[in-house]
Structure formats: C-alpha cells, structure tokens
Short mmCIF file of C-alpha atoms and ligand atoms in Angstrom, two decimals:
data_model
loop_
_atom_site.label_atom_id
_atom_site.label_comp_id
_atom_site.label_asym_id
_atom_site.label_seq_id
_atom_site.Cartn_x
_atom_site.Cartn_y
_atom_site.Cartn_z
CA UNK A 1 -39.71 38.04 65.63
CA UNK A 2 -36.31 36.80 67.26
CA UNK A 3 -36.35 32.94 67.94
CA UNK A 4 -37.90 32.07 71.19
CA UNK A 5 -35.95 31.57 74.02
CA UNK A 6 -36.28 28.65 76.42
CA UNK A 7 -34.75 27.84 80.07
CA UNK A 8 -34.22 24.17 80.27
CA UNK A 9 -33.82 23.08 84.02
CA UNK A 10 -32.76 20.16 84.75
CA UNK A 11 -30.45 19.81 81.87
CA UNK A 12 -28.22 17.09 82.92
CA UNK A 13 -31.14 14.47 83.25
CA UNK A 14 -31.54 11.56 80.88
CA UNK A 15 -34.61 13.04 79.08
CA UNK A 16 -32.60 16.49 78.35
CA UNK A 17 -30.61 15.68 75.47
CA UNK A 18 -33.45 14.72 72.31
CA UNK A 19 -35.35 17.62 74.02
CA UNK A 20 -32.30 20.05 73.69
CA UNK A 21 -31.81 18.23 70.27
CA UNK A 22 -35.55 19.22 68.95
CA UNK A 23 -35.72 22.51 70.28
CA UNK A 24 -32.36 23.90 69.33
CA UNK A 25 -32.68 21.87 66.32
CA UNK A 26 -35.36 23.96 65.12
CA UNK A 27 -34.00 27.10 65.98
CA UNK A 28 -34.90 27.72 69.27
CA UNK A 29 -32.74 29.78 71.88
CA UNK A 30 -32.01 27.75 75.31
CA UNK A 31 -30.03 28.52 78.23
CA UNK A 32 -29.39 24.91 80.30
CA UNK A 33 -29.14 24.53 83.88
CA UNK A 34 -28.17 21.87 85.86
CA UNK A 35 -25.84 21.64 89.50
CA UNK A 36 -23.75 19.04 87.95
CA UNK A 37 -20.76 21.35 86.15
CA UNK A 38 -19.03 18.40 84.27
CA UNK A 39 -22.44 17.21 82.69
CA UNK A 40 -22.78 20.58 81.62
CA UNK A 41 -19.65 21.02 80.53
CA UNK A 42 -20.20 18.01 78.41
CA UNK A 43 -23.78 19.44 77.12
CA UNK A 44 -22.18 22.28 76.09
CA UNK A 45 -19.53 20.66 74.01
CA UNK A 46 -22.09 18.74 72.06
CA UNK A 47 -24.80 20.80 71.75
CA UNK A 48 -23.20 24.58 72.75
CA UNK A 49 -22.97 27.45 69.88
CA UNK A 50 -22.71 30.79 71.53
CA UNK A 51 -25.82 32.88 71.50
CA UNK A 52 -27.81 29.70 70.71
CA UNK A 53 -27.71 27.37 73.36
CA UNK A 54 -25.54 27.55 76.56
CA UNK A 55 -25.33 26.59 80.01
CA UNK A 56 -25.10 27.82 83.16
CA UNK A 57 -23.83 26.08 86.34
CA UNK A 58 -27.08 26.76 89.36
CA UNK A 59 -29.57 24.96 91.76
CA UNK A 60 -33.26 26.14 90.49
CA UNK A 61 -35.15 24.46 93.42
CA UNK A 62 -32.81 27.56 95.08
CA UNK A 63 -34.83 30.46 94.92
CA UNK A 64 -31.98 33.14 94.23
CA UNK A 65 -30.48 29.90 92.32
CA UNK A 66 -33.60 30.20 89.97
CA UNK A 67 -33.26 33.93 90.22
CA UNK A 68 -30.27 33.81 88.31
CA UNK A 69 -31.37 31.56 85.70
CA UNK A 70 -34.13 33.81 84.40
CA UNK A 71 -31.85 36.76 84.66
CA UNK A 72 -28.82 34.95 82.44
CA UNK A 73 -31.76 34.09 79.99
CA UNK A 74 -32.66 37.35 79.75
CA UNK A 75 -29.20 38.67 79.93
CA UNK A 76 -27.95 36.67 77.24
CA UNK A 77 -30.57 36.07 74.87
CA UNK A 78 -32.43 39.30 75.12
CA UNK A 79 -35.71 37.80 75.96
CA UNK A 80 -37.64 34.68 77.92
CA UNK A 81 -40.29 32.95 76.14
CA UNK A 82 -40.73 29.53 78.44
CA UNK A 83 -39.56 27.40 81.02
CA UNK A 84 -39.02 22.93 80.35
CA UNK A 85 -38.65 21.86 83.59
CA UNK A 86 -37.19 18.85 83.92
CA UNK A 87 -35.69 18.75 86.96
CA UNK A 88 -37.30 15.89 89.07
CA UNK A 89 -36.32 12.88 91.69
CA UNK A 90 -37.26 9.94 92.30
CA UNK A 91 -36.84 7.65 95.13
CA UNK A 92 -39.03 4.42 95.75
CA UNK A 93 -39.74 2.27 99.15
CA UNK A 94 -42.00 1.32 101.91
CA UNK A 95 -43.31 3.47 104.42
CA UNK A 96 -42.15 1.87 107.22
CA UNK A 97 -38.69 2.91 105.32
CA UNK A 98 -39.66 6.10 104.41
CA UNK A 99 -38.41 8.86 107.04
CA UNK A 100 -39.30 12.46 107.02
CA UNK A 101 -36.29 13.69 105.51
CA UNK A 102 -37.05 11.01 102.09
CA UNK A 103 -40.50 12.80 101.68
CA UNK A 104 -38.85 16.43 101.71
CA UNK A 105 -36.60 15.33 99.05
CA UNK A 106 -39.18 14.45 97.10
CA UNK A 107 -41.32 16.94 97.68
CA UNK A 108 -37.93 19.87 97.03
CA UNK A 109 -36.93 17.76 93.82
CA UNK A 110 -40.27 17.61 91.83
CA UNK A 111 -42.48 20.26 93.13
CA UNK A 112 -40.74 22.74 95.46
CA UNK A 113 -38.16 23.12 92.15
CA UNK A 114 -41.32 23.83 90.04
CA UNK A 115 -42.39 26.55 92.46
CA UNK A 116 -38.99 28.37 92.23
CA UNK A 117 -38.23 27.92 88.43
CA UNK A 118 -41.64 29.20 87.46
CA UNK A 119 -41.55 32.36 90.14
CA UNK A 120 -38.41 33.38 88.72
CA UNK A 121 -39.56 33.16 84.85
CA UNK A 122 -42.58 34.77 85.42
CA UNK A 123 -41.84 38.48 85.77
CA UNK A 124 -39.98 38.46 82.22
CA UNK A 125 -42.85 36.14 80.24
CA UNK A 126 -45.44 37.57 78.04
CA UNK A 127 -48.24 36.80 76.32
CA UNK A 128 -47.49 33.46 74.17
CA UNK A 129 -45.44 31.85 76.74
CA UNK A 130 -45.16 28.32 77.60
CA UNK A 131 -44.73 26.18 81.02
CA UNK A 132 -43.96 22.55 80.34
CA UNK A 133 -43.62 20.21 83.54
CA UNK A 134 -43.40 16.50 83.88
CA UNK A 135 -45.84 13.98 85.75
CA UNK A 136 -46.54 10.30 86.18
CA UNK A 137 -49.42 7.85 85.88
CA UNK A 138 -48.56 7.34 89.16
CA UNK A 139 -49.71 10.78 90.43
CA UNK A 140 -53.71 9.67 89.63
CA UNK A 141 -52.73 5.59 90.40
CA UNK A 142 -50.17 5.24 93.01
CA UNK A 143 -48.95 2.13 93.10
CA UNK A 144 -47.24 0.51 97.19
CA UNK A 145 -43.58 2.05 97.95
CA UNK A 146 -44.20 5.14 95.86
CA UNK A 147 -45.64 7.33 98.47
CA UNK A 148 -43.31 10.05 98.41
CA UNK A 149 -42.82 10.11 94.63
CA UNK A 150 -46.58 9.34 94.14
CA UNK A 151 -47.51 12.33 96.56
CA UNK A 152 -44.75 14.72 95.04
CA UNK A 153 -45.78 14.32 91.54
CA UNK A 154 -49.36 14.94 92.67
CA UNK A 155 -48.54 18.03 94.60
CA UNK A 156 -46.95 18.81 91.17
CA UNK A 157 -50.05 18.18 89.10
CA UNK A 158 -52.60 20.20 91.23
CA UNK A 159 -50.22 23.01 91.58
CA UNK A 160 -49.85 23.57 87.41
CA UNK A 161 -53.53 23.34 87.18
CA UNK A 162 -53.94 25.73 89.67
CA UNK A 163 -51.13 28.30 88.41
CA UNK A 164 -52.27 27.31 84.75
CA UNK A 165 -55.92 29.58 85.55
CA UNK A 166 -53.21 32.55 87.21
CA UNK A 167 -51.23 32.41 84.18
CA UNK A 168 -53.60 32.11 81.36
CA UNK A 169 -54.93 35.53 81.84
CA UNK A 170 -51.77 36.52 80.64
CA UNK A 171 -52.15 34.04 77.92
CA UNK A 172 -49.15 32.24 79.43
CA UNK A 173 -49.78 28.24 78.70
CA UNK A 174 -48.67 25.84 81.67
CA UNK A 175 -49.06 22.20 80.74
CA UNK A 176 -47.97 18.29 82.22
CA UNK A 177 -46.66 15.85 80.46
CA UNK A 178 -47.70 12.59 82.00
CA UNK A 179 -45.23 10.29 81.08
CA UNK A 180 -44.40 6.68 82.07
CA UNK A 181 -40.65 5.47 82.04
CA UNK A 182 -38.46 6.59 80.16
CA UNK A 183 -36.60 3.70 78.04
CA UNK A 184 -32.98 4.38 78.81
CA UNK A 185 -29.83 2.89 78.86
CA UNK A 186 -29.35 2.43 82.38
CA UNK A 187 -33.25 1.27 82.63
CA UNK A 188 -32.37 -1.77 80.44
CA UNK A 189 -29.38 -2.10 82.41
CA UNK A 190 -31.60 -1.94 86.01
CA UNK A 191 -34.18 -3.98 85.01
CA UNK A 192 -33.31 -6.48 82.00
CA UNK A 193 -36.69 -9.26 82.58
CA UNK A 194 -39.33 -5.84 82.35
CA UNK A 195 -41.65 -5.60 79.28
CA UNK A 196 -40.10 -2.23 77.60
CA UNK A 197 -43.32 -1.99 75.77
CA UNK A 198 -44.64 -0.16 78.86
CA UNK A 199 -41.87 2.61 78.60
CA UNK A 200 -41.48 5.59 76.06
CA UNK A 201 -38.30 6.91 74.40
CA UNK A 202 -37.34 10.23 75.25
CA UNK A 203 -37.15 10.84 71.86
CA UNK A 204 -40.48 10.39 71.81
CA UNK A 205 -41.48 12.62 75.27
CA UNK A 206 -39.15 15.10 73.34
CA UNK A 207 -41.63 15.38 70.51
CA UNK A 208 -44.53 16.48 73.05
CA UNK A 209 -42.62 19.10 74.61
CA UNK A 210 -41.83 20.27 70.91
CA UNK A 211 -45.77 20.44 70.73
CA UNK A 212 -46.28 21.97 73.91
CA UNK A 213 -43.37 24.87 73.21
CA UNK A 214 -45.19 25.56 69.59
CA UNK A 215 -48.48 27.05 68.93
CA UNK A 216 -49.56 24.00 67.67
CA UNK A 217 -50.37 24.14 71.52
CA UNK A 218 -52.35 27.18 71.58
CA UNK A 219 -55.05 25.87 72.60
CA UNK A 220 -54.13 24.19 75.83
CA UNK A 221 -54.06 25.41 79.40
CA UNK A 222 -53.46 23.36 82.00
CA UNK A 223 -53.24 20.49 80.34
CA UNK A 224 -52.22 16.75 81.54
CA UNK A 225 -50.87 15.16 78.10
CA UNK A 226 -50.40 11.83 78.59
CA UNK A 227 -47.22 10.02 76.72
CA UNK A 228 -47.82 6.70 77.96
CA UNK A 229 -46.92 4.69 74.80
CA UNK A 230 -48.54 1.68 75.03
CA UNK A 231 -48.31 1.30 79.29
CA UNK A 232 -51.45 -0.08 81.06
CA UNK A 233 -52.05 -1.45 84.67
CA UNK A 234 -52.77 -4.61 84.84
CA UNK A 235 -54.84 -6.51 87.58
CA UNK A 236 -55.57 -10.07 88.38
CA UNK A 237 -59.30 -9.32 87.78
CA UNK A 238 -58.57 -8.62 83.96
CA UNK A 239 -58.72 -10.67 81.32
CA UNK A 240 -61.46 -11.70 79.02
CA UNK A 241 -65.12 -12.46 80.22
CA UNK A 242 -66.14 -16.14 81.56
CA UNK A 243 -65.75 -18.71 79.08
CA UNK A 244 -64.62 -16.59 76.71
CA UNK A 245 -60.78 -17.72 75.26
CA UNK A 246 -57.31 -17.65 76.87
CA UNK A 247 -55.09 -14.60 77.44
CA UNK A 248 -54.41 -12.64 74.26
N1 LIG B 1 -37.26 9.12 83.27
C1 LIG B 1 -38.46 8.63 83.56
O1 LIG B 1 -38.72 7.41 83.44
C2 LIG B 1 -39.56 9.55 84.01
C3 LIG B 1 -40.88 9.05 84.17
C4 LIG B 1 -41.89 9.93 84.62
C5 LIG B 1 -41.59 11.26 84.88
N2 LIG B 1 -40.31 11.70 84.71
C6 LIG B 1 -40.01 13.09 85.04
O2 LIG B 1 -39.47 13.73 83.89
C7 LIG B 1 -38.51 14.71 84.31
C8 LIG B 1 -37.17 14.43 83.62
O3 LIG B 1 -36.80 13.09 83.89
P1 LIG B 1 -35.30 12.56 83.74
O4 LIG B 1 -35.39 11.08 83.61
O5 LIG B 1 -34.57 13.37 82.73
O6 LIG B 1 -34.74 12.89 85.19
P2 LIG B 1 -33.26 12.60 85.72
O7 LIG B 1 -32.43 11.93 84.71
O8 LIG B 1 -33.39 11.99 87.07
O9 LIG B 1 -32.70 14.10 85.87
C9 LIG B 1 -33.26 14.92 86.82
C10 LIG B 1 -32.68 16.29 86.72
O10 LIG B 1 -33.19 17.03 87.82
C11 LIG B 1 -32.14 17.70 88.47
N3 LIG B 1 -32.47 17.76 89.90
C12 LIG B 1 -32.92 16.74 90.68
N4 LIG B 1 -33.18 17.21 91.92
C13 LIG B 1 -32.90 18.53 91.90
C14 LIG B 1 -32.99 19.56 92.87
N5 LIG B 1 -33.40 19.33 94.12
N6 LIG B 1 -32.63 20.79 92.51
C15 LIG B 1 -32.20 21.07 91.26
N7 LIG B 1 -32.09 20.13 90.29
C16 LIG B 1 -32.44 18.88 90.62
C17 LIG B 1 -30.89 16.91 88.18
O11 LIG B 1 -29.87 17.85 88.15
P3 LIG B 1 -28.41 17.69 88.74
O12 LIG B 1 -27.54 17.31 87.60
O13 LIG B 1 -28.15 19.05 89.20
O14 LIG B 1 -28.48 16.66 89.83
C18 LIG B 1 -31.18 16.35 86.79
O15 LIG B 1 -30.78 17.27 85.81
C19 LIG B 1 -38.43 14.60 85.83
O16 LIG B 1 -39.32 15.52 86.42
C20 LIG B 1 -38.93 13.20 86.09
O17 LIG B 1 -39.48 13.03 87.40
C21 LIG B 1 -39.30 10.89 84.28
#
C-alpha cells in the first residue's frame, strides 16, 4: 500500500510544524492548508518535496474552500486517508465584553471549520481512516472570561463524539486531543511569571496525533485523549487534610 495521505488544516498555526515534522518524517503524504500564503510559502520551503508534502493557499471553515482541499489531496496524491485539523481560535474576556459577533468567531474558528473540513474529506475516506481534532480542559471546566472559547471547544467535543458513532460504521476513527497550552515561544514571551509546568510542547501533542494517525489507534473511536502534561486546577480548598503538614 501507497503511504497514507493526510490534509493538515490549519497549517500555519504554532502546533503545525513538529506535527508536519512526525508525520512526513515517517513517510506520510500531506497536503497543508492555511489562508496565510507567506506562512505557507515558508512551510513549504522547509518542509516541501513535491509529491510528499505541499501546500495549498484556502479557507477550510469555507465550505467550497474545504471543497477544494479534499479535491487537491486527492488530485495530487492519488488518495485521502485523514484529516489533522488544527485550525482553531481563541479569544478570551468577560461577558459583559463579549458581543455577538466575538462568539461567532469562535464558534466559525473551532467548530464551524471542523464541520466543513470533515464534510469535504468524507466522500473520498475509507475504511482505516482517521479524524484528529483538538480540545481543551476547558471544554469540561470552563474557567470566567472563556465563554466563547469554553462553549466553542465544547460544541467541538460533542460534535466528534457524535460524528465519531456516523463514521465508525465505516470504520473511519474520529478522535480529540485534549490538550492544555501549548509551550511556545510567544507564550513565554506573553506570560513570563506562569508555571510552564502546566503547558505541553507541541512536540509532545505532535507525538499523540502520530498515535492517533497510526493503527496503534485502532482501537479508538471517539476518543477524548488528554495531553495535559502535568496541568491541574487548583482551588483554595486544596491542600492537605487538617493538621496534616504545609504545602508540598
Ligand atoms: N496552542 C495551545 O495552547 C492550544 C491549547 C488547546 C487547544 N489548542 C487547539 O489546538 C489547535 C492548534 O493550535 P495552534 O496553537 O497551532 O493554533 P494557532 O497557532 O492559533 O493556529 C490556528 C490555525 O487555525 C487557522 N484558522 C484560525 N481561524 C480560522 C478560520 N476561521 N478559518 C480557517 N483557518 C483558521 C489559522 O490559519 P491562518 O493562517 O489561515 O490564519 C492557523 O493556521 C487549535 O484548534 C487550538 O484551538 C491549542
């Protein structure tokens, strides 16, 4: 059998590039998307061997955008055997700052996106096929002035377990990676006092989506795989029992 052949959307983000490392590293086929032409441009000068991996300029969360995506896979490649769907937004603040317009966003960027991509892959998957999307903690645990990210991402969630029952009869595996932030350059640059052993390296998030693209995976549908390194919530009532020592 031919290598597989994966459509990466959302190619230009900052967890793309160990993800585009692993999979192409081991042989895989991928076609990148992304709107932004110079990031891709720059994608496909570090990473681009014709036939192998290479990149095309569209907006998935565009239906007819997505359309053409699938079609290029298939065009160029020959075949389709999965989607990695990064694509994804973020966007954090109070309510009472929050207007309409700030939840559609949200709502087009990390779920309405999903909807498209996936439509448009579907017709040329077969059995053996994998669906690899990306949540937060903070889909199950929303946390104040992440309503519309919080309410995306869980939109997100219960729409891959839903689709994952559609598409397993066609033994087609769709699976979550629940992942807490990313440790990234610009994070450390953002937010220099915050404890990075709550955050994950994408090299690291990379690694599950090489699971969930092999058939090391073959057993999962539906599937919320948590990469949550060593992240916890914390809460004033924690700590240990009465009496018993000071904080660890
Ligand atoms: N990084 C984290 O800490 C973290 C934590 C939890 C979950 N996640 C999720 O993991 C995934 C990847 O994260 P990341 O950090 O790589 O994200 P990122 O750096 O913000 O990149 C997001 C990607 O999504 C694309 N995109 C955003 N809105 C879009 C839209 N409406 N239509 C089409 N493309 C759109 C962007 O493409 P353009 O170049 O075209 O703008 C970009 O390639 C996302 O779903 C994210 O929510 C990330």
């Amino acid at each position: 059998m031919s290598a597989p052949v994966f459509l990466i959307t959302g190619a230009t983000g900052r967890l793309a590039e160990p993800v585009i490392g692993l999979l192409g590293g081991r042989g895989d086929r991928l076609l990148l998307t992304g709107r932004d032409k110079g990031r891709l441009a720059e994608l496909e000068r570090r990473h681009g061997a014709a036939g192998r991996i290479e990149a095309l300029v569209t907006d998935v969360s565009d239906p007819e955008g997505a359309r053409l995506a699938a079609e290029e896979a298939v065009r160029r490649f020959g075949r389709l055997d999965g989607l990695v769907h990064l694509v994804g937004g973020f966007r954090a603040g109070p309510l009472f700052l929050m207007d309409t317009g700030a939840y559609e966003q949200m709502l087009r960027d990390n779920f309405l996106s999903a909807v498209t991509a996936t439509q448009a892959v579907l017709p040329h998957l077969t059995e053996g096929a994998r669906l690899v999307y990306f949540s937060t903690p903070l889909a199950d645990e929303p946390l104040p002035a992440l309503s519309a990210y919080a309410a995306a991402k869980a939109a997100l969630v219960a729409w891959v377990r839903s689709i994952a029952h559609e598409v397993k009869r066609s033994g087609i595996h769709a699976n979550t990676v629940v992942m807490t932030m990313a440790d990234t350059p610009d994070k450390r640059r953002e937010r220099p006092q915050m404890n990075f052993d709550h955050t994950v390296t994408p090299e690291l998030v990379a690694r599950v989506v090489g699971f969930l693209t092999s058939e090391a995976a073959d057993g999962l549908y539906g599937s919320c795989v948590p990469v949550l390194g060593r992240f916890e919530f914390t809460s004033e009532l924690g700590g240990p029992p009465p009496g018993v020592g000071g904080p660890r």
